[in-house]
Tab-separated table of C-alpha atoms and ligand atoms in Angstrom:
chain	number	residue	atom	x	y	z
A	1	MET	CA	0.000	0.000	0.000
A	2	LEU	CA	1.421	3.404	-1.072
A	3	GLY	CA	4.819	1.770	-1.619
A	4	LEU	CA	5.275	0.972	2.086
A	5	LYS	CA	7.825	-1.800	2.684
A	6	LEU	CA	6.214	-3.333	5.748
A	7	ALA	CA	2.517	-3.855	6.454
A	8	THR	CA	1.208	-3.381	9.991
A	9	ASP	CA	0.266	-6.596	11.790
A	10	PRO	CA	-3.548	-6.474	12.264
A	11	ARG	CA	-3.069	-7.617	15.867
A	12	TRP	CA	-1.962	-4.057	16.570
A	13	ALA	CA	-5.619	-3.047	16.062
A	14	ASN	CA	-6.721	-5.458	18.809
A	15	LEU	CA	-4.230	-3.855	21.148
A	16	VAL	CA	-5.566	-0.419	20.241
A	17	GLU	CA	-9.119	-1.541	20.842
A	18	SER	CA	-8.247	-2.449	24.415
A	19	ASN	CA	-7.466	1.210	25.156
A	20	ILE	CA	-9.594	3.512	22.989
A	21	GLU	CA	-9.091	6.560	25.223
A	22	GLU	CA	-5.322	6.342	24.771
A	23	ILE	CA	-5.435	5.974	20.974
A	24	LEU	CA	-7.853	8.908	20.690
A	25	THR	CA	-5.600	11.167	22.749
A	26	ASP	CA	-2.548	10.155	20.726
A	27	HIS	CA	-4.478	10.569	17.499
A	28	ALA	CA	-5.763	14.033	18.411
A	29	TRP	CA	-2.184	15.232	18.916
A	30	CYS	CA	-1.070	13.604	15.645
A	31	GLU	CA	-3.580	15.830	13.861
A	32	GLN	CA	-2.284	18.891	15.732
A	33	LYS	CA	1.287	18.010	14.688
A	34	ALA	CA	0.184	17.557	11.071
A	35	ALA	CA	-1.435	21.017	11.047
A	36	THR	CA	1.630	22.579	12.688
A	37	ASN	CA	3.971	20.878	10.200
A	38	ALA	CA	2.008	22.245	7.227
A	39	ILE	CA	2.163	25.767	8.678
A	40	THR	CA	5.908	25.432	9.250
A	41	ILE	CA	6.402	24.456	5.577
A	42	ILE	CA	4.335	27.488	4.542
A	43	SER	CA	6.330	29.872	6.718
A	44	LEU	CA	9.658	28.574	5.360
A	45	ASN	CA	8.582	28.567	1.687
A	46	SER	CA	6.162	31.460	1.304
A	47	GLU	CA	7.352	32.351	-2.227
A	48	HIS	CA	5.538	29.344	-3.732
A	49	GLU	CA	1.953	30.544	-4.118
A	50	ASP	CA	0.466	27.169	-5.099
A	51	LEU	CA	2.185	25.423	-2.204
A	52	VAL	CA	0.919	28.040	0.256
A	53	THR	CA	-2.619	27.718	-1.146
A	54	ASP	CA	-2.754	23.926	-0.961
A	55	LEU	CA	-1.010	23.621	2.401
A	56	LEU	CA	-3.318	26.216	3.962
A	57	ALA	CA	-6.243	24.017	2.926
A	58	LEU	CA	-4.422	20.934	4.191
A	59	ALA	CA	-3.654	22.570	7.564
A	60	GLN	CA	-7.335	23.433	7.897
A	61	GLU	CA	-8.291	19.815	7.199
A	62	GLU	CA	-5.846	18.598	9.848
A	63	LEU	CA	-7.353	21.019	12.365
A	64	GLU	CA	-10.804	19.732	11.428
A	65	HIS	CA	-9.558	16.187	12.086
A	66	PHE	CA	-8.244	17.347	15.462
A	67	GLN	CA	-11.663	18.807	16.203
A	68	MET	CA	-13.457	15.616	15.082
A	69	VAL	CA	-11.301	13.452	17.355
A	70	HIS	CA	-11.855	15.888	20.220
A	71	GLU	CA	-15.634	15.690	19.722
A	72	ILE	CA	-15.485	11.861	19.924
A	73	ILE	CA	-13.373	12.102	23.088
A	74	LYS	CA	-15.945	14.435	24.709
A	75	LYS	CA	-18.949	12.407	23.542
A	76	ARG	CA	-17.534	9.252	25.111
A	77	GLY	CA	-16.770	10.955	28.404
A	78	TYR	CA	-13.016	10.649	27.928
A	79	LYS	CA	-10.416	13.346	28.558
A	80	LEU	CA	-7.977	14.758	26.043
A	81	GLY	CA	-4.722	13.845	27.725
A	82	ARG	CA	-1.443	15.689	27.392
A	83	GLU	CA	0.412	15.650	24.114
A	84	ARG	CA	2.098	12.305	23.493
A	85	LYS	CA	5.619	12.000	22.093
A	86	ASP	CA	5.790	10.332	18.684
A	87	SER	CA	9.097	8.459	18.621
A	88	TYR	CA	8.400	6.983	15.159
A	89	VAL	CA	8.072	10.500	13.698
A	90	ASN	CA	11.119	11.679	15.642
A	91	GLU	CA	13.223	8.811	14.241
A	92	LEU	CA	12.000	9.551	10.736
A	93	PHE	CA	12.798	13.251	11.191
A	94	LYS	CA	16.381	12.402	12.177
A	95	VAL	CA	17.048	10.257	9.097
A	96	GLN	CA	15.331	12.605	6.679
A	97	MET	CA	15.960	16.186	7.796
A	98	LYS	CA	19.643	16.473	7.032
A	99	GLY	CA	21.262	19.633	5.721
A	100	GLY	CA	21.696	20.670	2.113
A	101	SER	CA	20.481	23.537	-0.046
A	102	ARG	CA	17.242	25.358	0.716
A	103	GLN	CA	15.636	23.501	-2.188
A	104	GLN	CA	16.862	20.148	-0.863
A	105	ALA	CA	15.570	21.045	2.603
A	106	LEU	CA	12.115	21.663	1.111
A	107	VAL	CA	12.174	18.341	-0.754
A	108	ASN	CA	13.340	16.560	2.421
A	109	ARG	CA	10.501	18.047	4.433
A	110	LEU	CA	7.874	17.284	1.784
A	111	LEU	CA	9.014	13.648	1.541
A	112	PHE	CA	9.090	13.376	5.339
A	113	SER	CA	5.506	14.685	5.389
A	114	ALA	CA	4.379	12.352	2.571
A	115	MET	CA	5.872	9.402	4.465
A	116	ILE	CA	3.953	10.168	7.654
A	117	GLU	CA	0.743	10.592	5.659
A	118	ALA	CA	1.331	7.251	3.919
A	119	ARG	CA	1.933	5.361	7.169
A	120	SER	CA	-0.962	7.116	8.935
A	121	CYS	CA	-3.212	6.210	6.029
A	122	GLU	CA	-2.132	2.564	6.306
A	123	ARG	CA	-2.676	2.539	10.077
A	124	PHE	CA	-6.162	4.069	9.657
A	125	LYS	CA	-7.010	1.327	7.162
A	126	VAL	CA	-5.832	-1.391	9.556
A	127	LEU	CA	-7.968	0.183	12.295
A	128	SER	CA	-10.986	0.565	10.058
A	129	ASP	CA	-10.751	-3.037	8.816
A	130	ASN	CA	-10.173	-4.648	12.196
A	131	ILE	CA	-11.853	-2.862	15.076
A	132	LYS	CA	-15.338	-3.866	16.165
A	133	ASP	CA	-16.386	-0.345	17.181
A	134	GLU	CA	-18.565	0.684	14.216
A	135	GLU	CA	-18.409	4.440	14.756
A	136	LEU	CA	-14.624	4.407	14.859
A	137	SER	CA	-14.348	1.993	11.951
A	138	THR	CA	-16.332	4.409	9.740
A	139	PHE	CA	-14.420	7.406	11.107
A	140	TYR	CA	-11.038	5.851	10.323
A	141	ARG	CA	-12.136	4.924	6.809
A	142	GLU	CA	-13.024	8.588	6.119
A	143	LEU	CA	-9.718	9.800	7.516
A	144	MET	CA	-7.824	7.186	5.516
A	145	ILE	CA	-9.162	8.751	2.304
A	146	SER	CA	-8.268	12.267	3.440
A	147	GLU	CA	-4.704	11.329	4.459
A	148	ALA	CA	-4.180	9.546	1.123
A	149	GLY	CA	-4.980	12.886	-0.543
A	150	HIS	CA	-2.417	14.641	1.674
A	151	TYR	CA	0.216	12.053	0.739
A	152	LYS	CA	-0.365	12.871	-2.932
A	153	THR	CA	-0.175	16.627	-2.262
A	154	PHE	CA	3.202	16.398	-0.499
A	155	LEU	CA	4.728	14.010	-3.019
A	156	GLY	CA	3.421	16.143	-5.895
A	157	PHE	CA	5.069	19.301	-4.528
A	158	ALA	CA	8.320	17.423	-3.845
A	159	ARG	CA	8.422	16.473	-7.541
A	160	LYS	CA	7.390	19.965	-8.670
A	161	TYR	CA	9.948	21.860	-6.579
A	162	GLY	CA	12.653	19.202	-6.810
A	163	GLU	CA	13.943	20.262	-10.220
A	164	GLY	CA	17.465	18.897	-10.693
A	165	ILE	CA	17.000	16.524	-7.723
A	166	ASP	CA	16.261	12.822	-8.211
A	167	VAL	CA	13.126	12.962	-6.071
A	168	ASP	CA	11.916	9.479	-6.981
A	169	LYS	CA	15.232	7.959	-5.934
A	170	GLN	CA	15.134	9.872	-2.634
A	171	TRP	CA	11.559	8.729	-2.060
A	172	LYS	CA	12.573	5.095	-2.652
A	173	ASN	CA	15.465	5.506	-0.187
A	174	LEU	CA	13.122	6.941	2.403
A	175	LEU	CA	10.672	4.056	1.927
A	176	GLU	CA	13.538	1.637	2.644
A	177	LYS	CA	14.600	3.534	5.772
A	178	GLU	CA	11.017	3.775	7.004
A	179	GLY	CA	10.657	0.011	6.524
A	180	GLU	CA	13.600	-0.466	8.909
A	181	ILE	CA	12.259	2.022	11.478
A	182	ILE	CA	8.715	0.635	11.566
A	183	LYS	CA	9.970	-2.903	12.321
A	184	ASN	CA	10.322	-1.850	15.957
A	185	TYR	CA	6.755	-0.532	16.196
A	186	GLY	CA	3.254	-2.008	16.103
A	187	LYS	CA	3.324	-2.838	19.800
A	188	SER	CA	1.545	0.051	21.516
A	189	GLU	CA	-1.754	1.942	21.543
A	190	SER	CA	-0.699	4.910	19.475
A	191	ILE	CA	-1.220	5.796	15.806
A	192	HIS	CA	2.440	5.227	14.920
A	193	GLY	CA	3.282	3.072	17.960
B	201	FE2	FE1	-5.352	14.296	9.422
B	202	FE2	FE1	-2.900	14.401	6.766
């Protein structure tokens, strides 16, 4: 799916289902981080009008997702816990966000963002296909479609603004590295855990 090297073991979804409050808190903060990341890309690359336009819309969608998760948390009588660390994303950031020209830094960040969207999309599908909770199953299917669109947006801009850079080769390299990183996950009740 989306070129990912390693599929998530569906048993991860059973683990998640044993602690819905925890996954919802973690998920809410994932959406906040996604919105913040899009705004950071905008602020660092404001000369690209089309990128600003599309990432403003994307940031708004991520905030809407945050709001939707928060509404579910409230409706179920849960509490939005404190922000959770995302060690998968932090590991990915370290391997991907190395130096280079300003143009290379933009491509790096766009590929990093596309990668997180791709894995989140895959995790949402695994949740949607495997959890018994019907409301959440439907919810995660909707989000899966939205995040797949975000993946395409980021990868599309990486190709557009990566003139003179072998973006497809760098994407393939990142897919390999992500495949190594994700081997150590799939064992906890978090979206990328
Ligand atoms: Fe989202
Ligand atoms: Fe997204």
